[in-house]
Amino acid sequence: MKEIQNDALRQQLIDQTGYTECFSVDVSCDTRLFHVAAGDYIVREGNQPSYLFYLARGRAKLYATLPNGRVSLIDFFGAPCFIGEIELVDANHEPRAVQAIEECWCLVLPMKQYRPLLLNDAIFLRQLCVSLSRKNYRNIVSLTQNKSFPLVNRLAAFILLTQHDNLYQEKHTQVAEYMGVTYRHLLYVIAQFTHEGLLLKQKNGYTINDKKKMTALALEMDPENNFTDIIH
């Protein structure tokens, strides 16, 4: 993660994402611009973030290490959204890891300096309430889909969500746990996708070979999601 000194790009992202509308005061003067390469961390697990992040471009994933040492996927973030807002509200919250799936651009505010102001900012707190309610609704929809659709549809959507430059690289054990299926069942469906030409096996993962069929499977489960927007 690296700070970028580019006032024109910073202002462009501020204008495009509605960033200033999230606050009752103008925070632009203290807002900095960070670039996060694919695979880099926005927040490291166990380390209190020094900044409140506003993801202006890109996608990221949230995960945690369980007491038994296993790494568990929890959620995914797409721009625009705040990252680190829970730690802002609750300084004792144990931070989870947030990792960039693809290149990300973040507008950031220093956490320590802005915590007192933001915790008394009605507009900002309302934005957090709306954001958290949407995340909760998304999780409810995801649980419903997990019970109602076969793994072929759910995995197709998951692959489209987590790919980067058409390359899917998620660990099978984490994905099986996240999707609530056995490791064996997951491998069976991935082998099915490979056999049918939707995926091509590579040394470092799987290339999406048939975007049209993969997207069609995902849309059977989630017709309102425009998966084509995240395929490069």
PDB file of C-alpha atoms in Angstrom:
ATOM      1  CA  MET A   1       0.000   0.000   0.000  1.00  0.00           C
ATOM      2  CA  LYS A   2       1.444   3.337  -1.052  1.00  0.00           C
ATOM      3  CA  GLU A   3       0.372   6.950  -0.749  1.00  0.00           C
ATOM      4  CA  ILE A   4       0.062   8.658  -4.133  1.00  0.00           C
ATOM      5  CA  GLN A   5       0.624  12.382  -4.556  1.00  0.00           C
ATOM      6  CA  ASN A   6      -1.833  13.094  -7.349  1.00  0.00           C
ATOM      7  CA  ASP A   7      -4.299  15.842  -6.495  1.00  0.00           C
ATOM      8  CA  ALA A   8      -6.127  15.563  -9.820  1.00  0.00           C
ATOM      9  CA  LEU A   9      -6.850  11.848  -9.386  1.00  0.00           C
ATOM     10  CA  ARG A  10      -7.707  12.332  -5.708  1.00  0.00           C
ATOM     11  CA  GLN A  11     -10.246  15.017  -6.587  1.00  0.00           C
ATOM     12  CA  GLN A  12     -11.625  12.927  -9.439  1.00  0.00           C
ATOM     13  CA  LEU A  13     -12.297  10.006  -7.074  1.00  0.00           C
ATOM     14  CA  ILE A  14     -13.813  12.332  -4.486  1.00  0.00           C
ATOM     15  CA  ASP A  15     -16.194  13.742  -7.104  1.00  0.00           C
ATOM     16  CA  GLN A  16     -17.078  10.400  -8.730  1.00  0.00           C
ATOM     17  CA  THR A  17     -17.863   8.445  -5.556  1.00  0.00           C
ATOM     18  CA  GLY A  18     -19.926  10.925  -3.555  1.00  0.00           C
ATOM     19  CA  TYR A  19     -17.264  10.852  -0.843  1.00  0.00           C
ATOM     20  CA  THR A  20     -17.925  14.310   0.578  1.00  0.00           C
ATOM     21  CA  GLU A  21     -21.643  13.529   0.921  1.00  0.00           C
ATOM     22  CA  CYS A  22     -20.754  11.012   3.654  1.00  0.00           C
ATOM     23  CA  PHE A  23     -19.748  13.789   6.067  1.00  0.00           C
ATOM     24  CA  SER A  24     -21.341  16.917   7.498  1.00  0.00           C
ATOM     25  CA  VAL A  25     -18.057  18.825   7.270  1.00  0.00           C
ATOM     26  CA  ASP A  26     -15.547  19.190   4.445  1.00  0.00           C
ATOM     27  CA  VAL A  27     -12.793  16.624   5.059  1.00  0.00           C
ATOM     28  CA  SER A  28     -11.137  17.019   1.655  1.00  0.00           C
ATOM     29  CA  CYS A  29      -8.120  18.910   2.957  1.00  0.00           C
ATOM     30  CA  ASP A  30      -7.070  15.976   5.174  1.00  0.00           C
ATOM     31  CA  THR A  31      -8.059  13.232   2.727  1.00  0.00           C
ATOM     32  CA  ARG A  32      -5.124  11.315   1.278  1.00  0.00           C
ATOM     33  CA  LEU A  33      -4.952   8.951  -1.696  1.00  0.00           C
ATOM     34  CA  PHE A  34      -3.599   5.411  -1.345  1.00  0.00           C
ATOM     35  CA  HIS A  35      -2.953   2.804  -4.031  1.00  0.00           C
ATOM     36  CA  VAL A  36      -3.154  -0.890  -3.124  1.00  0.00           C
ATOM     37  CA  ALA A  37      -1.831  -3.477  -5.562  1.00  0.00           C
ATOM     38  CA  ALA A  38      -3.712  -6.740  -6.085  1.00  0.00           C
ATOM     39  CA  GLY A  39      -2.864  -9.117  -3.254  1.00  0.00           C
ATOM     40  CA  ASP A  40      -1.668  -6.395  -0.872  1.00  0.00           C
ATOM     41  CA  TYR A  41      -3.377  -5.679   2.437  1.00  0.00           C
ATOM     42  CA  ILE A  42      -5.568  -2.701   3.207  1.00  0.00           C
ATOM     43  CA  VAL A  43      -5.884  -3.822   6.835  1.00  0.00           C
ATOM     44  CA  ARG A  44      -3.667  -6.476   8.409  1.00  0.00           C
ATOM     45  CA  GLU A  45      -5.229  -8.936  10.822  1.00  0.00           C
ATOM     46  CA  GLY A  46      -4.692  -7.970  14.458  1.00  0.00           C
ATOM     47  CA  ASN A  47      -3.256  -4.512  13.632  1.00  0.00           C
ATOM     48  CA  GLN A  48      -5.416  -1.521  14.425  1.00  0.00           C
ATOM     49  CA  PRO A  49      -5.682   0.566  11.227  1.00  0.00           C
ATOM     50  CA  SER A  50      -4.257   4.063  11.366  1.00  0.00           C
ATOM     51  CA  TYR A  51      -6.753   5.255   8.765  1.00  0.00           C
ATOM     52  CA  LEU A  52     -10.413   5.116   7.878  1.00  0.00           C
ATOM     53  CA  PHE A  53     -10.458   3.890   4.285  1.00  0.00           C
ATOM     54  CA  TYR A  54     -13.011   4.708   1.625  1.00  0.00           C
ATOM     55  CA  LEU A  55     -12.654   2.198  -1.199  1.00  0.00           C
ATOM     56  CA  ALA A  56     -13.114   4.350  -4.302  1.00  0.00           C
ATOM     57  CA  ARG A  57     -12.085   1.768  -6.920  1.00  0.00           C
ATOM     58  CA  GLY A  58     -11.523  -1.955  -6.799  1.00  0.00           C
ATOM     59  CA  ARG A  59     -12.597  -5.059  -4.875  1.00  0.00           C
ATOM     60  CA  ALA A  60     -11.321  -6.589  -1.637  1.00  0.00           C
ATOM     61  CA  LYS A  61     -11.985  -9.588   0.598  1.00  0.00           C
ATOM     62  CA  LEU A  62     -12.281  -9.909   4.368  1.00  0.00           C
ATOM     63  CA  TYR A  63     -11.021 -12.970   6.201  1.00  0.00           C
ATOM     64  CA  ALA A  64      -9.955 -14.116   9.659  1.00  0.00           C
ATOM     65  CA  THR A  65      -7.656 -16.712  11.188  1.00  0.00           C
ATOM     66  CA  LEU A  66      -9.599 -19.042  13.493  1.00  0.00           C
ATOM     67  CA  PRO A  67      -8.246 -20.364  16.840  1.00  0.00           C
ATOM     68  CA  ASN A  68      -7.419 -23.693  15.162  1.00  0.00           C
ATOM     69  CA  GLY A  69      -5.233 -21.906  12.610  1.00  0.00           C
ATOM     70  CA  ARG A  70      -7.621 -22.201   9.684  1.00  0.00           C
ATOM     71  CA  VAL A  71      -8.216 -19.120   7.550  1.00  0.00           C
ATOM     72  CA  SER A  72     -11.877 -18.349   6.938  1.00  0.00           C
ATOM     73  CA  LEU A  73     -13.322 -16.071   4.250  1.00  0.00           C
ATOM     74  CA  ILE A  74     -15.978 -13.764   5.667  1.00  0.00           C
ATOM     75  CA  ASP A  75     -17.077 -11.190   3.109  1.00  0.00           C
ATOM     76  CA  PHE A  76     -16.238  -9.238  -0.033  1.00  0.00           C
ATOM     77  CA  PHE A  77     -16.202  -5.490  -0.633  1.00  0.00           C
ATOM     78  CA  GLY A  78     -16.752  -3.533  -3.822  1.00  0.00           C
ATOM     79  CA  ALA A  79     -16.304   0.193  -4.325  1.00  0.00           C
ATOM     80  CA  PRO A  80     -17.533   2.511  -3.037  1.00  0.00           C
ATOM     81  CA  CYS A  81     -17.559   1.581   0.649  1.00  0.00           C
ATOM     82  CA  PHE A  82     -15.820   2.276   3.951  1.00  0.00           C
ATOM     83  CA  ILE A  83     -13.193  -0.082   5.366  1.00  0.00           C
ATOM     84  CA  GLY A  84     -12.130   0.230   8.991  1.00  0.00           C
ATOM     85  CA  GLU A  85     -15.419   1.739  10.130  1.00  0.00           C
ATOM     86  CA  ILE A  86     -15.933  -0.947  12.790  1.00  0.00           C
ATOM     87  CA  GLU A  87     -12.521  -0.185  14.289  1.00  0.00           C
ATOM     88  CA  LEU A  88     -13.398   3.509  14.220  1.00  0.00           C
ATOM     89  CA  VAL A  89     -16.596   2.944  16.197  1.00  0.00           C
ATOM     90  CA  ASP A  90     -15.118   0.281  18.499  1.00  0.00           C
ATOM     91  CA  ALA A  91     -11.426   0.793  19.261  1.00  0.00           C
ATOM     92  CA  ASN A  92     -11.331  -2.588  21.031  1.00  0.00           C
ATOM     93  CA  HIS A  93     -12.562  -4.527  18.012  1.00  0.00           C
ATOM     94  CA  GLU A  94     -10.056  -7.142  16.810  1.00  0.00           C
ATOM     95  CA  PRO A  95      -9.246  -6.155  13.214  1.00  0.00           C
ATOM     96  CA  ARG A  96      -9.688  -8.766  10.485  1.00  0.00           C
ATOM     97  CA  ALA A  97      -7.554  -8.900   7.370  1.00  0.00           C
ATOM     98  CA  VAL A  98      -8.755  -6.995   4.315  1.00  0.00           C
ATOM     99  CA  GLN A  99      -6.868  -7.907   1.141  1.00  0.00           C
ATOM    100  CA  ALA A 100      -7.164  -6.382  -2.321  1.00  0.00           C
ATOM    101  CA  ILE A 101      -8.522  -8.757  -4.967  1.00  0.00           C
ATOM    102  CA  GLU A 102      -7.504  -6.337  -7.697  1.00  0.00           C
ATOM    103  CA  GLU A 103      -5.853  -2.934  -7.891  1.00  0.00           C
ATOM    104  CA  CYS A 104      -7.586  -0.655  -5.370  1.00  0.00           C
ATOM    105  CA  TRP A 105      -7.662   3.087  -4.849  1.00  0.00           C
ATOM    106  CA  CYS A 106      -8.619   4.379  -1.405  1.00  0.00           C
ATOM    107  CA  LEU A 107      -9.402   7.809  -0.009  1.00  0.00           C
ATOM    108  CA  VAL A 108      -8.225   7.834   3.598  1.00  0.00           C
ATOM    109  CA  LEU A 109      -8.580   9.906   6.749  1.00  0.00           C
ATOM    110  CA  PRO A 110      -6.315   9.649   9.828  1.00  0.00           C
ATOM    111  CA  MET A 111      -8.240   7.558  12.355  1.00  0.00           C
ATOM    112  CA  LYS A 112      -6.958   9.135  15.580  1.00  0.00           C
ATOM    113  CA  GLN A 113      -7.520  12.704  14.423  1.00  0.00           C
ATOM    114  CA  TYR A 114     -11.004  12.153  13.035  1.00  0.00           C
ATOM    115  CA  ARG A 115     -12.509   9.618  15.468  1.00  0.00           C
ATOM    116  CA  PRO A 116     -14.011  12.219  17.893  1.00  0.00           C
ATOM    117  CA  LEU A 117     -15.436  14.292  15.046  1.00  0.00           C
ATOM    118  CA  LEU A 118     -16.908  11.377  13.073  1.00  0.00           C
ATOM    119  CA  LEU A 119     -18.475   9.720  16.108  1.00  0.00           C
ATOM    120  CA  ASN A 120     -20.492  12.912  16.556  1.00  0.00           C
ATOM    121  CA  ASP A 121     -21.279  13.392  12.875  1.00  0.00           C
ATOM    122  CA  ALA A 122     -24.937  12.455  12.298  1.00  0.00           C
ATOM    123  CA  ILE A 123     -24.560  12.252   8.512  1.00  0.00           C
ATOM    124  CA  PHE A 124     -21.531   9.957   8.727  1.00  0.00           C
ATOM    125  CA  LEU A 125     -23.199   7.723  11.334  1.00  0.00           C
ATOM    126  CA  ARG A 126     -26.302   7.480   9.160  1.00  0.00           C
ATOM    127  CA  GLN A 127     -24.098   6.406   6.235  1.00  0.00           C
ATOM    128  CA  LEU A 128     -22.596   3.680   8.433  1.00  0.00           C
ATOM    129  CA  CYS A 129     -26.061   2.469   9.466  1.00  0.00           C
ATOM    130  CA  VAL A 130     -27.160   2.245   5.831  1.00  0.00           C
ATOM    131  CA  SER A 131     -23.924   0.491   4.848  1.00  0.00           C
ATOM    132  CA  LEU A 132     -24.124  -2.063   7.668  1.00  0.00           C
ATOM    133  CA  SER A 133     -27.781  -2.775   6.947  1.00  0.00           C
ATOM    134  CA  ARG A 134     -26.916  -3.435   3.291  1.00  0.00           C
ATOM    135  CA  LYS A 135     -24.110  -5.781   4.301  1.00  0.00           C
ATOM    136  CA  ASN A 136     -26.483  -7.612   6.622  1.00  0.00           C
ATOM    137  CA  TYR A 137     -29.101  -7.910   3.867  1.00  0.00           C
ATOM    138  CA  ARG A 138     -26.452  -9.186   1.451  1.00  0.00           C
ATOM    139  CA  ASN A 139     -25.428 -11.854   3.957  1.00  0.00           C
ATOM    140  CA  ILE A 140     -29.062 -12.926   4.390  1.00  0.00           C
ATOM    141  CA  VAL A 141     -29.477 -13.179   0.613  1.00  0.00           C
ATOM    142  CA  SER A 142     -26.249 -15.185   0.398  1.00  0.00           C
ATOM    143  CA  LEU A 143     -27.443 -17.643   3.046  1.00  0.00           C
ATOM    144  CA  THR A 144     -30.747 -18.030   1.209  1.00  0.00           C
ATOM    145  CA  GLN A 145     -28.963 -18.656  -2.075  1.00  0.00           C
ATOM    146  CA  ASN A 146     -26.710 -21.244  -0.445  1.00  0.00           C
ATOM    147  CA  LYS A 147     -29.808 -23.213   0.553  1.00  0.00           C
ATOM    148  CA  SER A 148     -31.723 -22.728  -2.680  1.00  0.00           C
ATOM    149  CA  PHE A 149     -29.216 -23.159  -5.520  1.00  0.00           C
ATOM    150  CA  PRO A 150     -26.799 -25.926  -6.502  1.00  0.00           C
ATOM    151  CA  LEU A 151     -23.065 -25.444  -6.160  1.00  0.00           C
ATOM    152  CA  VAL A 152     -22.561 -24.966  -9.909  1.00  0.00           C
ATOM    153  CA  ASN A 153     -24.448 -21.659  -9.774  1.00  0.00           C
ATOM    154  CA  ARG A 154     -22.941 -20.486  -6.506  1.00  0.00           C
ATOM    155  CA  LEU A 155     -19.391 -21.373  -7.513  1.00  0.00           C
ATOM    156  CA  ALA A 156     -19.762 -19.652 -10.889  1.00  0.00           C
ATOM    157  CA  ALA A 157     -20.784 -16.442  -9.107  1.00  0.00           C
ATOM    158  CA  PHE A 158     -17.963 -16.849  -6.577  1.00  0.00           C
ATOM    159  CA  ILE A 159     -15.360 -17.309  -9.302  1.00  0.00           C
ATOM    160  CA  LEU A 160     -16.552 -14.176 -11.109  1.00  0.00           C
ATOM    161  CA  LEU A 161     -16.465 -12.239  -7.841  1.00  0.00           C
ATOM    162  CA  THR A 162     -12.952 -13.288  -6.828  1.00  0.00           C
ATOM    163  CA  GLN A 163     -11.123 -13.499 -10.184  1.00  0.00           C
ATOM    164  CA  HIS A 164      -8.466 -10.988 -11.119  1.00  0.00           C
ATOM    165  CA  ASP A 165      -7.684 -10.454 -14.806  1.00  0.00           C
ATOM    166  CA  ASN A 166      -9.681 -13.624 -15.569  1.00  0.00           C
ATOM    167  CA  LEU A 167      -7.523 -15.704 -13.212  1.00  0.00           C
ATOM    168  CA  TYR A 168      -9.142 -17.547 -10.288  1.00  0.00           C
ATOM    169  CA  GLN A 169      -6.699 -18.423  -7.466  1.00  0.00           C
ATOM    170  CA  GLU A 170      -8.677 -18.926  -4.252  1.00  0.00           C
ATOM    171  CA  LYS A 171      -7.665 -21.799  -1.950  1.00  0.00           C
ATOM    172  CA  HIS A 172     -10.021 -24.769  -2.214  1.00  0.00           C
ATOM    173  CA  THR A 173     -10.175 -25.376   1.551  1.00  0.00           C
ATOM    174  CA  GLN A 174     -11.251 -21.784   2.271  1.00  0.00           C
ATOM    175  CA  VAL A 175     -13.784 -21.756  -0.540  1.00  0.00           C
ATOM    176  CA  ALA A 176     -15.355 -25.055   0.559  1.00  0.00           C
ATOM    177  CA  GLU A 177     -15.741 -23.711   4.092  1.00  0.00           C
ATOM    178  CA  TYR A 178     -17.123 -20.374   2.892  1.00  0.00           C
ATOM    179  CA  MET A 179     -19.697 -22.084   0.649  1.00  0.00           C
ATOM    180  CA  GLY A 180     -20.651 -24.721   3.202  1.00  0.00           C
ATOM    181  CA  VAL A 181     -19.738 -27.730   1.038  1.00  0.00           C
ATOM    182  CA  THR A 182     -17.247 -30.554   1.295  1.00  0.00           C
ATOM    183  CA  TYR A 183     -13.805 -30.211  -0.220  1.00  0.00           C
ATOM    184  CA  ARG A 184     -14.599 -33.231  -2.407  1.00  0.00           C
ATOM    185  CA  HIS A 185     -17.821 -31.681  -3.730  1.00  0.00           C
ATOM    186  CA  LEU A 186     -16.011 -28.444  -4.571  1.00  0.00           C
ATOM    187  CA  LEU A 187     -13.289 -30.278  -6.502  1.00  0.00           C
ATOM    188  CA  TYR A 188     -15.949 -32.240  -8.392  1.00  0.00           C
ATOM    189  CA  VAL A 189     -17.657 -29.050  -9.640  1.00  0.00           C
ATOM    190  CA  ILE A 190     -14.335 -27.400 -10.535  1.00  0.00           C
ATOM    191  CA  ALA A 191     -13.427 -30.528 -12.510  1.00  0.00           C
ATOM    192  CA  GLN A 192     -16.822 -30.289 -14.203  1.00  0.00           C
ATOM    193  CA  PHE A 193     -16.158 -26.660 -15.169  1.00  0.00           C
ATOM    194  CA  THR A 194     -12.748 -27.653 -16.540  1.00  0.00           C
ATOM    195  CA  HIS A 195     -14.177 -30.593 -18.501  1.00  0.00           C
ATOM    196  CA  GLU A 196     -16.874 -28.370 -20.036  1.00  0.00           C
ATOM    197  CA  GLY A 197     -14.343 -25.705 -21.001  1.00  0.00           C
ATOM    198  CA  LEU A 198     -15.489 -22.976 -18.624  1.00  0.00           C
ATOM    199  CA  LEU A 199     -12.118 -23.052 -16.839  1.00  0.00           C
ATOM    200  CA  LEU A 200      -8.587 -23.854 -17.952  1.00  0.00           C
ATOM    201  CA  LYS A 201      -6.165 -25.267 -15.352  1.00  0.00           C
ATOM    202  CA  GLN A 202      -2.968 -23.251 -14.946  1.00  0.00           C
ATOM    203  CA  LYS A 203       0.037 -23.647 -12.622  1.00  0.00           C
ATOM    204  CA  ASN A 204      -1.123 -20.714 -10.504  1.00  0.00           C
ATOM    205  CA  GLY A 205      -4.901 -21.215 -10.673  1.00  0.00           C
ATOM    206  CA  TYR A 206      -7.645 -21.361 -13.285  1.00  0.00           C
ATOM    207  CA  THR A 207      -8.265 -19.104 -16.259  1.00  0.00           C
ATOM    208  CA  ILE A 208     -11.876 -18.261 -17.062  1.00  0.00           C
ATOM    209  CA  ASN A 209     -12.159 -19.656 -20.582  1.00  0.00           C
ATOM    210  CA  ASP A 210     -15.884 -19.212 -21.258  1.00  0.00           C
ATOM    211  CA  LYS A 211     -17.102 -15.983 -19.677  1.00  0.00           C
ATOM    212  CA  LYS A 212     -20.509 -16.206 -21.311  1.00  0.00           C
ATOM    213  CA  LYS A 213     -21.413 -19.621 -19.858  1.00  0.00           C
ATOM    214  CA  MET A 214     -19.906 -18.798 -16.468  1.00  0.00           C
ATOM    215  CA  THR A 215     -21.899 -15.565 -16.281  1.00  0.00           C
ATOM    216  CA  ALA A 216     -25.094 -17.332 -17.386  1.00  0.00           C
ATOM    217  CA  LEU A 217     -24.743 -19.827 -14.523  1.00  0.00           C
ATOM    218  CA  ALA A 218     -24.194 -17.001 -12.032  1.00  0.00           C
ATOM    219  CA  LEU A 219     -27.174 -15.022 -13.334  1.00  0.00           C
ATOM    220  CA  GLU A 220     -29.496 -17.995 -12.833  1.00  0.00           C
ATOM    221  CA  MET A 221     -28.938 -17.475  -9.113  1.00  0.00           C
ATOM    222  CA  ASP A 222     -28.502 -13.706  -9.004  1.00  0.00           C
ATOM    223  CA  PRO A 223     -30.144 -12.061 -12.047  1.00  0.00           C
ATOM    224  CA  GLU A 224     -29.815  -8.541 -10.595  1.00  0.00           C
ATOM    225  CA  ASN A 225     -26.026  -8.730 -10.350  1.00  0.00           C
ATOM    226  CA  ASN A 226     -24.226  -7.454 -13.436  1.00  0.00           C
ATOM    227  CA  PHE A 227     -21.279  -9.838 -13.262  1.00  0.00           C
ATOM    228  CA  THR A 228     -20.045  -8.606 -16.628  1.00  0.00           C
ATOM    229  CA  ASP A 229     -18.883  -5.391 -14.905  1.00  0.00           C
ATOM    230  CA  ILE A 230     -16.147  -7.258 -13.030  1.00  0.00           C
ATOM    231  CA  ILE A 231     -14.845  -9.297 -15.951  1.00  0.00           C
ATOM    232  CA  HIS A 232     -11.881  -7.573 -17.576  1.00  0.00           C
TER     233      HIS A 232
END
